[in-house]
Amino acid sequence: MSSPRSIAIVGAGLGGLVCARVLQLHDVPVVIYERESSASSRQQGGSLDMHPESGFKALQIAQLVGEFNKVSRPEDQDMKIVGKDGVVHYEDPDLPPEERAEDRPEVDRTLLRKILLDSLKPETVKWNHGVSKVTHDEGKATLHFLDSSLAPVVHDLIIGADGTWSRVRPILSPAVPDYSGVCFIDIFLHDVQKNYPDLADFVKRGSTFILADNKGIMAQRNANDVIRLYVGFRKPLEWLDQVGLTRLVEEEKYGEASEVMLAQFEDWCLEARNFLRVPCKSMAVRALYSFHEHRWPTHPNTTLIGDAAHVMVPFSGDGANLAMIDGAELGTTLAKHLSTDDAAWIYALKSFEAPMLRRAWASSKEAMGNMDTFISDDDPAEKASVTMRRLLMVTNTWRTVRRFALGWTSWLW
């Protein structure tokens, strides 16, 4: 099918893939330009929980719920909060299946991305097409590539779904995200139940947070006997270089990096320190960034979704979910207005962007508040636990508490 307006997406993350899927369901041609060399060239991150009002709704719009249900893990939703002394401040009870809240099922990000990629027409994604910049000229948008051997391409609309450091965003906005004051070391531990059953049992089926002293060790159960570990520090950005963590991780000296981190947790409980003693095959430094109510003038040839538009700290579980519903709603909007005149077209884009941003601003504010509760020096384990118990007293139902808690147990990556 020919289209009165050509559409390109930059970035084959969850938001861009959902958008392409929805457009193709409406027989709208679309191409995705992706910097990575293949779907498996980079570790895609840990477990996500799909929120019914956003991520799961996007899967419904994309007609992929059946495929999702084959790989989701609705049982992996438990939560535990522990102090640095090993005292458990909050723990979900063991409940029979009929009493468990399973309205936010977990799924490994890699599996979710594969579902979306497999749903697209062949050759939709152009791998090895890293974008350097976007320019506007004569009612069109031009993509320029990092690889100078690739000729620039011209489209009527370019959708920036290329993350925190978007190469599309500068044509719309000079804004850059702010460092939040918190950084993570992101670690994958493999064969944990097999080789370290005590640590696996400590995490149970879900996530465990060990919190104190402006630091945290957050362990998240993934599929295939993997535990995703986030070691969080409230530190200036330059601290990562000062203690050598950036260099050690870049050089893949993971054992030495673990020793540097262990020195930061000398008086913490044995379980916390033992997580850092487990040999790992991958480690990454993640400084956490966010926007404060980012916005831009609507432009007929370029728009943004997901982290490119509204990156936030990963303490509400909303980042990936919002990117997906952004993509689904934008795809639906474009399909409906593809043949409209220019005035109606720009009005449609504006009508999409405004509520998307308002929704994201609210989530970002909540996420920042949660981060300041979890990574603090003011008894964070007890404060987070008091919030959980207060919710239980008010609602008198585990299901409502689980809906609130699960916002804190899925991260962006």
Short mmCIF file of C-alpha atoms in Angstrom, two decimals:
data_model
loop_
_atom_site.label_atom_id
_atom_site.label_comp_id
_atom_site.label_asym_id
_atom_site.label_seq_id
_atom_site.Cartn_x
_atom_site.Cartn_y
_atom_site.Cartn_z
CA MET A 1 0.00 0.00 0.00
CA SER A 2 1.32 3.45 -0.88
CA SER A 3 1.06 6.15 1.76
CA PRO A 4 0.45 9.89 1.37
CA ARG A 5 3.04 10.45 4.11
CA SER A 6 6.21 8.38 4.62
CA ILE A 7 7.02 7.49 8.22
CA ALA A 8 10.32 6.44 9.81
CA ILE A 9 11.07 5.48 13.39
CA VAL A 10 14.51 5.89 14.96
CA GLY A 11 15.13 3.22 17.57
CA ALA A 12 14.04 -0.41 17.79
CA GLY A 13 13.22 -0.33 21.48
CA LEU A 14 9.83 -1.29 22.88
CA GLY A 15 8.11 2.01 22.06
CA GLY A 16 9.34 2.17 18.48
CA LEU A 17 8.49 -1.47 17.84
CA VAL A 18 4.95 -1.13 19.20
CA CYS A 19 4.41 1.94 17.06
CA ALA A 20 5.60 0.11 13.93
CA ARG A 21 3.42 -2.90 14.73
CA VAL A 22 0.29 -0.76 15.10
CA LEU A 23 1.02 1.12 11.88
CA GLN A 24 1.46 -2.14 9.99
CA LEU A 25 -1.81 -3.47 11.41
CA HIS A 26 -3.38 -0.47 9.64
CA ASP A 27 -1.43 -1.21 6.42
CA VAL A 28 0.72 1.89 6.85
CA PRO A 29 4.29 1.42 5.56
CA VAL A 30 7.01 2.19 8.11
CA VAL A 31 10.74 1.66 8.49
CA ILE A 32 12.81 1.54 11.69
CA TYR A 33 16.43 2.67 11.73
CA GLU A 34 18.42 1.06 14.54
CA ARG A 35 22.00 1.69 15.66
CA GLU A 36 22.63 -1.86 16.90
CA SER A 37 23.93 -4.52 14.53
CA SER A 38 21.27 -7.11 15.39
CA ALA A 39 18.53 -7.95 17.85
CA SER A 40 21.03 -9.85 20.02
CA SER A 41 24.01 -7.50 19.88
CA ARG A 42 23.33 -5.90 23.27
CA GLN A 43 21.94 -7.05 26.60
CA GLN A 44 18.35 -5.78 26.66
CA GLY A 45 17.75 -5.69 30.37
CA GLY A 46 15.88 -7.56 33.04
CA SER A 47 12.29 -8.19 33.95
CA LEU A 48 9.40 -5.79 33.36
CA ASP A 49 5.90 -5.85 34.77
CA MET A 50 3.16 -4.90 32.34
CA HIS A 51 0.77 -2.33 33.78
CA PRO A 52 -2.84 -2.86 32.69
CA GLU A 53 -3.41 0.81 31.80
CA SER A 54 -0.24 1.20 29.71
CA GLY A 55 2.09 -1.65 28.70
CA PHE A 56 -0.57 -4.36 28.65
CA LYS A 57 -3.03 -2.03 26.93
CA ALA A 58 -0.40 -1.42 24.25
CA LEU A 59 -0.11 -5.18 23.72
CA GLN A 60 -3.88 -5.35 23.33
CA ILE A 61 -3.82 -2.58 20.71
CA ALA A 62 -0.94 -4.39 18.97
CA GLN A 63 -2.93 -7.68 19.06
CA LEU A 64 -0.08 -9.53 20.79
CA VAL A 65 -1.58 -10.58 24.13
CA GLY A 66 -1.66 -14.25 23.12
CA GLU A 67 2.06 -14.27 22.33
CA PHE A 68 2.80 -12.34 25.51
CA ASN A 69 0.91 -14.81 27.68
CA LYS A 70 3.14 -17.63 26.44
CA VAL A 71 6.26 -16.06 27.99
CA SER A 72 4.98 -13.94 30.89
CA ARG A 73 5.47 -14.88 34.54
CA PRO A 74 2.45 -13.70 36.55
CA GLU A 75 3.74 -15.57 39.61
CA ASP A 76 6.99 -13.55 39.99
CA GLN A 77 5.56 -10.54 41.83
CA ASP A 78 6.66 -10.93 45.46
CA MET A 79 8.36 -8.06 47.27
CA LYS A 80 10.64 -7.90 50.31
CA ILE A 81 12.30 -4.91 51.99
CA VAL A 82 15.32 -5.48 54.23
CA GLY A 83 17.64 -3.25 56.27
CA LYS A 84 21.41 -3.44 56.05
CA ASP A 85 21.44 -5.51 59.25
CA GLY A 86 19.40 -8.24 57.54
CA VAL A 87 16.19 -7.45 59.43
CA VAL A 88 13.14 -7.91 57.20
CA HIS A 89 10.92 -4.83 57.42
CA TYR A 90 8.31 -5.93 54.91
CA GLU A 91 7.59 -9.19 53.10
CA ASP A 92 4.66 -10.33 51.04
CA PRO A 93 2.95 -13.38 52.52
CA ASP A 94 2.79 -16.73 50.79
CA LEU A 95 -0.70 -16.78 49.33
CA PRO A 96 -2.64 -19.39 47.39
CA PRO A 97 -2.84 -18.69 43.65
CA GLU A 98 -6.41 -17.40 43.82
CA GLU A 99 -5.36 -14.69 46.32
CA ARG A 100 -2.33 -13.43 44.39
CA ALA A 101 -2.51 -10.22 42.40
CA GLU A 102 -1.52 -11.16 38.88
CA ASP A 103 -2.68 -8.10 37.00
CA ARG A 104 0.90 -6.96 36.35
CA PRO A 105 2.61 -10.06 34.98
CA GLU A 106 6.39 -10.07 34.68
CA VAL A 107 8.22 -10.69 31.42
CA ASP A 108 11.87 -10.63 30.45
CA ARG A 109 12.56 -7.60 28.28
CA THR A 110 14.48 -9.67 25.73
CA LEU A 111 11.50 -11.99 25.21
CA LEU A 112 9.08 -9.07 24.94
CA ARG A 113 11.27 -7.38 22.34
CA LYS A 114 11.46 -10.62 20.36
CA ILE A 115 7.66 -10.85 20.27
CA LEU A 116 7.47 -7.35 18.85
CA LEU A 117 10.26 -7.89 16.33
CA ASP A 118 8.71 -11.15 15.13
CA SER A 119 5.37 -9.39 14.62
CA LEU A 120 6.79 -6.98 12.05
CA LYS A 121 7.09 -7.50 8.32
CA PRO A 122 10.52 -8.67 7.07
CA GLU A 123 13.10 -5.91 6.60
CA THR A 124 11.14 -3.40 8.68
CA VAL A 125 14.19 -2.84 10.90
CA LYS A 126 17.35 -1.51 9.27
CA TRP A 127 20.16 -2.62 11.58
CA ASN A 128 23.52 -0.81 11.66
CA HIS A 129 21.80 2.48 10.87
CA GLY A 130 22.87 4.72 13.72
CA VAL A 131 21.52 8.24 13.29
CA SER A 132 23.74 11.29 13.74
CA LYS A 133 21.15 14.03 13.34
CA VAL A 134 17.86 15.14 11.79
CA THR A 135 17.38 18.20 9.62
CA HIS A 136 14.22 19.89 8.34
CA ASP A 137 13.86 21.32 4.85
CA GLU A 138 10.91 22.11 2.58
CA GLY A 139 8.31 20.28 4.61
CA LYS A 140 10.39 17.11 4.99
CA ALA A 141 12.71 15.60 7.60
CA THR A 142 16.07 14.14 6.65
CA LEU A 143 17.91 11.46 8.62
CA HIS A 144 21.71 11.58 8.54
CA PHE A 145 23.64 8.49 9.61
CA LEU A 146 26.80 7.93 11.65
CA ASP A 147 28.11 5.72 8.85
CA SER A 148 29.05 8.20 6.13
CA SER A 149 28.68 5.49 3.49
CA LEU A 150 24.91 5.51 4.12
CA ALA A 151 23.08 8.15 2.13
CA PRO A 152 20.69 10.44 4.04
CA VAL A 153 17.02 9.49 3.78
CA VAL A 154 14.02 11.81 3.58
CA HIS A 155 10.63 11.20 5.22
CA ASP A 156 7.48 13.14 5.92
CA LEU A 157 7.54 12.16 9.59
CA ILE A 158 10.40 10.94 11.78
CA ILE A 159 9.55 9.50 15.19
CA GLY A 160 12.35 9.69 17.74
CA ALA A 161 12.15 6.54 19.85
CA ASP A 162 15.89 6.48 20.44
CA GLY A 163 16.12 6.83 24.19
CA THR A 164 17.70 9.11 26.75
CA TRP A 165 20.40 10.50 24.47
CA SER A 166 18.19 10.80 21.42
CA ARG A 167 19.77 12.05 18.18
CA VAL A 168 16.32 13.10 16.96
CA ARG A 169 15.39 15.31 19.93
CA PRO A 170 17.80 18.25 19.25
CA ILE A 171 15.85 19.28 16.14
CA LEU A 172 12.82 19.86 18.40
CA SER A 173 14.32 20.86 21.74
CA PRO A 174 17.69 21.91 23.21
CA ALA A 175 16.86 20.18 26.50
CA VAL A 176 19.11 17.49 27.95
CA PRO A 177 18.20 15.24 30.90
CA ASP A 178 19.54 16.04 34.37
CA TYR A 179 21.56 13.60 36.48
CA SER A 180 19.35 12.49 39.36
CA GLY A 181 22.15 12.06 41.90
CA VAL A 182 21.83 8.25 41.88
CA CYS A 183 23.76 5.70 39.87
CA PHE A 184 23.40 1.93 39.52
CA ILE A 185 25.80 -0.85 38.78
CA ASP A 186 23.70 -3.33 36.81
CA ILE A 187 24.73 -6.97 37.21
CA PHE A 188 23.42 -10.28 35.85
CA LEU A 189 23.89 -13.36 38.04
CA HIS A 190 23.36 -16.69 36.28
CA ASP A 191 22.47 -20.17 37.60
CA VAL A 192 21.67 -18.74 41.00
CA GLN A 193 19.23 -21.40 42.20
CA LYS A 194 21.62 -24.07 41.01
CA ASN A 195 24.84 -22.69 42.50
CA TYR A 196 23.69 -20.25 45.21
CA PRO A 197 20.35 -21.57 46.51
CA ASP A 198 20.50 -19.50 49.71
CA LEU A 199 20.60 -16.26 47.70
CA ALA A 200 17.85 -17.49 45.38
CA ASP A 201 15.66 -18.31 48.37
CA PHE A 202 16.41 -14.90 49.88
CA VAL A 203 14.98 -13.20 46.78
CA LYS A 204 12.06 -15.65 46.48
CA ARG A 205 9.78 -15.07 43.48
CA GLY A 206 10.03 -11.38 42.81
CA SER A 207 12.28 -8.59 44.10
CA THR A 208 14.19 -7.91 47.31
CA PHE A 209 15.46 -4.49 48.36
CA ILE A 210 18.27 -4.10 50.92
CA LEU A 211 18.37 -0.40 51.80
CA ALA A 212 20.36 1.99 54.01
CA ASP A 213 22.92 4.80 54.05
CA ASN A 214 22.04 6.32 50.65
CA LYS A 215 22.73 2.95 49.06
CA GLY A 216 20.79 -0.11 48.02
CA ILE A 217 21.22 -3.64 46.74
CA MET A 218 18.14 -4.56 44.74
CA ALA A 219 17.79 -8.13 43.50
CA GLN A 220 15.17 -9.04 40.90
CA ARG A 221 14.16 -12.52 39.82
CA ASN A 222 14.33 -13.12 36.06
CA ALA A 223 13.61 -16.19 33.96
CA ASN A 224 16.10 -19.02 33.35
CA ASP A 225 17.59 -18.97 36.87
CA VAL A 226 18.88 -15.40 36.51
CA ILE A 227 18.87 -12.71 39.19
CA ARG A 228 19.28 -9.12 38.04
CA LEU A 229 21.19 -7.10 40.63
CA TYR A 230 21.11 -3.31 40.87
CA VAL A 231 23.66 -1.81 43.25
CA GLY A 232 22.60 1.78 43.86
CA PHE A 233 24.60 4.72 45.22
CA ARG A 234 23.61 8.33 45.84
CA LYS A 235 26.87 9.90 44.70
CA PRO A 236 28.15 12.68 42.47
CA LEU A 237 28.59 11.54 38.89
CA GLU A 238 32.38 11.88 39.06
CA TRP A 239 32.53 9.40 41.96
CA LEU A 240 32.24 6.48 39.53
CA ASP A 241 35.53 7.53 37.95
CA GLN A 242 37.18 8.45 41.24
CA VAL A 243 36.76 4.94 42.69
CA GLY A 244 37.56 3.29 39.36
CA LEU A 245 34.22 1.62 38.72
CA THR A 246 33.73 3.08 35.25
CA ARG A 247 37.15 1.91 34.08
CA LEU A 248 36.91 -1.55 35.65
CA VAL A 249 33.49 -2.21 34.12
CA GLU A 250 34.59 -0.96 30.70
CA GLU A 251 37.63 -3.26 30.87
CA GLU A 252 35.36 -6.15 31.99
CA LYS A 253 37.32 -6.57 35.22
CA TYR A 254 34.14 -7.52 37.03
CA GLY A 255 35.84 -9.21 39.98
CA GLU A 256 37.83 -6.08 40.78
CA ALA A 257 34.71 -3.95 40.35
CA SER A 258 32.89 -6.17 42.84
CA GLU A 259 35.70 -5.67 45.35
CA VAL A 260 35.36 -1.89 45.00
CA MET A 261 31.64 -2.20 45.68
CA LEU A 262 32.13 -4.59 48.60
CA ALA A 263 34.24 -1.94 50.29
CA GLN A 264 31.14 0.30 50.28
CA PHE A 265 29.09 -2.33 52.16
CA GLU A 266 31.50 -3.43 54.89
CA ASP A 267 28.94 -3.30 57.70
CA TRP A 268 26.03 -4.75 55.73
CA CYS A 269 24.45 -8.16 56.27
CA LEU A 270 26.01 -11.33 54.87
CA GLU A 271 23.30 -11.77 52.21
CA ALA A 272 23.93 -8.29 50.80
CA ARG A 273 27.67 -8.86 50.58
CA ASN A 274 27.28 -12.38 49.18
CA PHE A 275 25.36 -11.05 46.18
CA LEU A 276 28.49 -9.09 45.27
CA ARG A 277 30.70 -12.14 45.68
CA VAL A 278 28.90 -14.14 42.99
CA PRO A 279 30.94 -14.21 39.73
CA CYS A 280 29.08 -12.45 36.94
CA LYS A 281 29.30 -12.45 33.14
CA SER A 282 28.09 -8.91 32.55
CA MET A 283 28.07 -5.60 34.39
CA ALA A 284 27.14 -2.07 33.35
CA VAL A 285 27.27 1.40 34.88
CA ARG A 286 23.90 3.19 34.81
CA ALA A 287 23.75 6.82 35.87
CA LEU A 288 20.08 7.73 36.31
CA TYR A 289 18.78 10.76 34.42
CA SER A 290 15.41 12.44 34.13
CA PHE A 291 13.59 15.37 32.58
CA HIS A 292 11.50 17.87 34.48
CA GLU A 293 8.36 18.52 32.43
CA HIS A 294 10.14 18.46 29.08
CA ARG A 295 8.09 19.81 26.16
CA TRP A 296 8.62 21.15 22.64
CA PRO A 297 6.63 23.00 19.94
CA THR A 298 4.74 20.48 17.83
CA HIS A 299 6.33 20.02 14.41
CA PRO A 300 4.64 18.33 11.44
CA ASN A 301 7.75 16.34 10.46
CA THR A 302 9.17 15.09 13.78
CA THR A 303 7.92 13.86 17.13
CA LEU A 304 9.24 11.92 20.13
CA ILE A 305 8.09 9.02 22.30
CA GLY A 306 9.40 7.09 25.29
CA ASP A 307 12.65 8.11 26.95
CA ALA A 308 13.50 10.46 24.09
CA ALA A 309 10.49 12.51 25.17
CA HIS A 310 10.27 11.97 28.93
CA VAL A 311 13.05 9.88 30.47
CA MET A 312 12.54 9.33 34.20
CA VAL A 313 14.31 7.48 37.00
CA PRO A 314 13.29 3.79 37.19
CA PHE A 315 11.46 3.87 40.50
CA SER A 316 7.86 3.64 39.35
CA GLY A 317 8.05 0.83 36.80
CA ASP A 318 6.51 3.18 34.23
CA GLY A 319 9.35 3.86 31.80
CA ALA A 320 8.95 0.91 29.45
CA ASN A 321 5.19 0.78 29.97
CA LEU A 322 4.78 4.41 28.97
CA ALA A 323 7.03 3.98 25.94
CA MET A 324 4.80 1.15 24.77
CA ILE A 325 1.52 2.98 25.20
CA ASP A 326 3.11 6.07 23.59
CA GLY A 327 3.94 3.94 20.55
CA ALA A 328 0.52 2.31 20.40
CA GLU A 329 -1.38 5.59 20.69
CA LEU A 330 0.85 7.40 18.22
CA GLY A 331 0.53 4.59 15.69
CA THR A 332 -3.24 4.68 16.01
CA THR A 333 -3.34 8.48 15.67
CA LEU A 334 -1.13 8.51 12.57
CA ALA A 335 -3.11 5.78 10.87
CA LYS A 336 -6.32 7.77 11.36
CA HIS A 337 -4.93 11.05 10.06
CA LEU A 338 -2.45 9.98 7.40
CA SER A 339 -4.42 11.54 4.54
CA THR A 340 -5.59 14.69 6.29
CA ASP A 341 -4.49 18.20 5.32
CA ASP A 342 -1.52 19.84 7.01
CA ALA A 343 -3.58 21.70 9.61
CA ALA A 344 -5.43 18.57 10.70
CA TRP A 345 -2.16 16.60 10.69
CA ILE A 346 -0.36 18.94 13.06
CA TYR A 347 -3.45 19.17 15.26
CA ALA A 348 -3.46 15.36 15.50
CA LEU A 349 0.21 15.33 16.53
CA LYS A 350 -0.39 18.03 19.13
CA SER A 351 -3.41 16.14 20.46
CA PHE A 352 -1.19 13.10 20.93
CA GLU A 353 1.84 14.85 22.43
CA ALA A 354 0.08 16.94 25.09
CA PRO A 355 -1.59 14.08 27.04
CA MET A 356 1.47 11.85 26.55
CA LEU A 357 3.65 14.43 28.28
CA ARG A 358 1.17 15.17 31.08
CA ARG A 359 0.94 11.45 31.83
CA ALA A 360 4.72 11.13 31.88
CA TRP A 361 5.25 14.17 34.10
CA ALA A 362 3.00 12.65 36.79
CA SER A 363 4.84 9.33 36.62
CA SER A 364 8.22 11.03 36.72
CA LYS A 365 7.31 12.98 39.84
CA GLU A 366 6.19 9.77 41.55
CA ALA A 367 9.34 7.96 40.47
CA MET A 368 11.58 10.68 41.88
CA GLY A 369 9.74 10.56 45.18
CA ASN A 370 10.10 6.79 45.34
CA MET A 371 13.83 7.04 44.60
CA ASP A 372 14.25 9.57 47.41
CA THR A 373 12.54 7.12 49.77
CA PHE A 374 14.55 4.08 48.70
CA ILE A 375 18.02 5.63 48.29
CA SER A 376 18.33 7.81 51.38
CA ASP A 377 20.10 7.96 54.74
CA ASP A 378 16.86 8.33 56.71
CA ASP A 379 16.00 4.70 57.52
CA PRO A 380 14.76 3.92 54.00
CA ALA A 381 13.89 0.27 54.67
CA GLU A 382 11.52 1.18 57.47
CA LYS A 383 10.00 4.16 55.65
CA ALA A 384 9.29 2.10 52.53
CA SER A 385 7.83 -0.64 54.70
CA VAL A 386 5.62 1.77 56.65
CA THR A 387 4.16 2.94 53.35
CA MET A 388 3.38 -0.66 52.39
CA ARG A 389 1.76 -1.46 55.74
CA ARG A 390 -0.25 1.76 55.69
CA LEU A 391 -1.65 0.85 52.30
CA LEU A 392 -2.63 -2.55 53.63
CA MET A 393 -4.45 -1.02 56.59
CA VAL A 394 -6.32 1.43 54.37
CA THR A 395 -7.30 -1.03 51.67
CA ASN A 396 -7.39 -4.26 53.66
CA THR A 397 -6.52 -6.12 50.48
CA TRP A 398 -3.26 -7.58 49.25
CA ARG A 399 -4.25 -6.97 45.65
CA THR A 400 -4.26 -3.18 46.05
CA VAL A 401 -0.94 -3.23 47.92
CA ARG A 402 0.58 -5.35 45.16
CA ARG A 403 -0.55 -2.91 42.48
CA PHE A 404 1.25 -0.11 44.35
CA ALA A 405 4.35 -2.12 45.21
CA LEU A 406 4.93 -3.51 41.75
CA GLY A 407 5.52 -0.02 40.46
CA TRP A 408 8.79 -0.17 42.38
CA THR A 409 9.96 -3.59 41.24
CA SER A 410 10.45 -3.26 37.49
CA TRP A 411 13.22 -1.19 36.01
CA LEU A 412 13.85 0.42 32.71
CA TRP A 413 16.56 -1.67 31.26
#
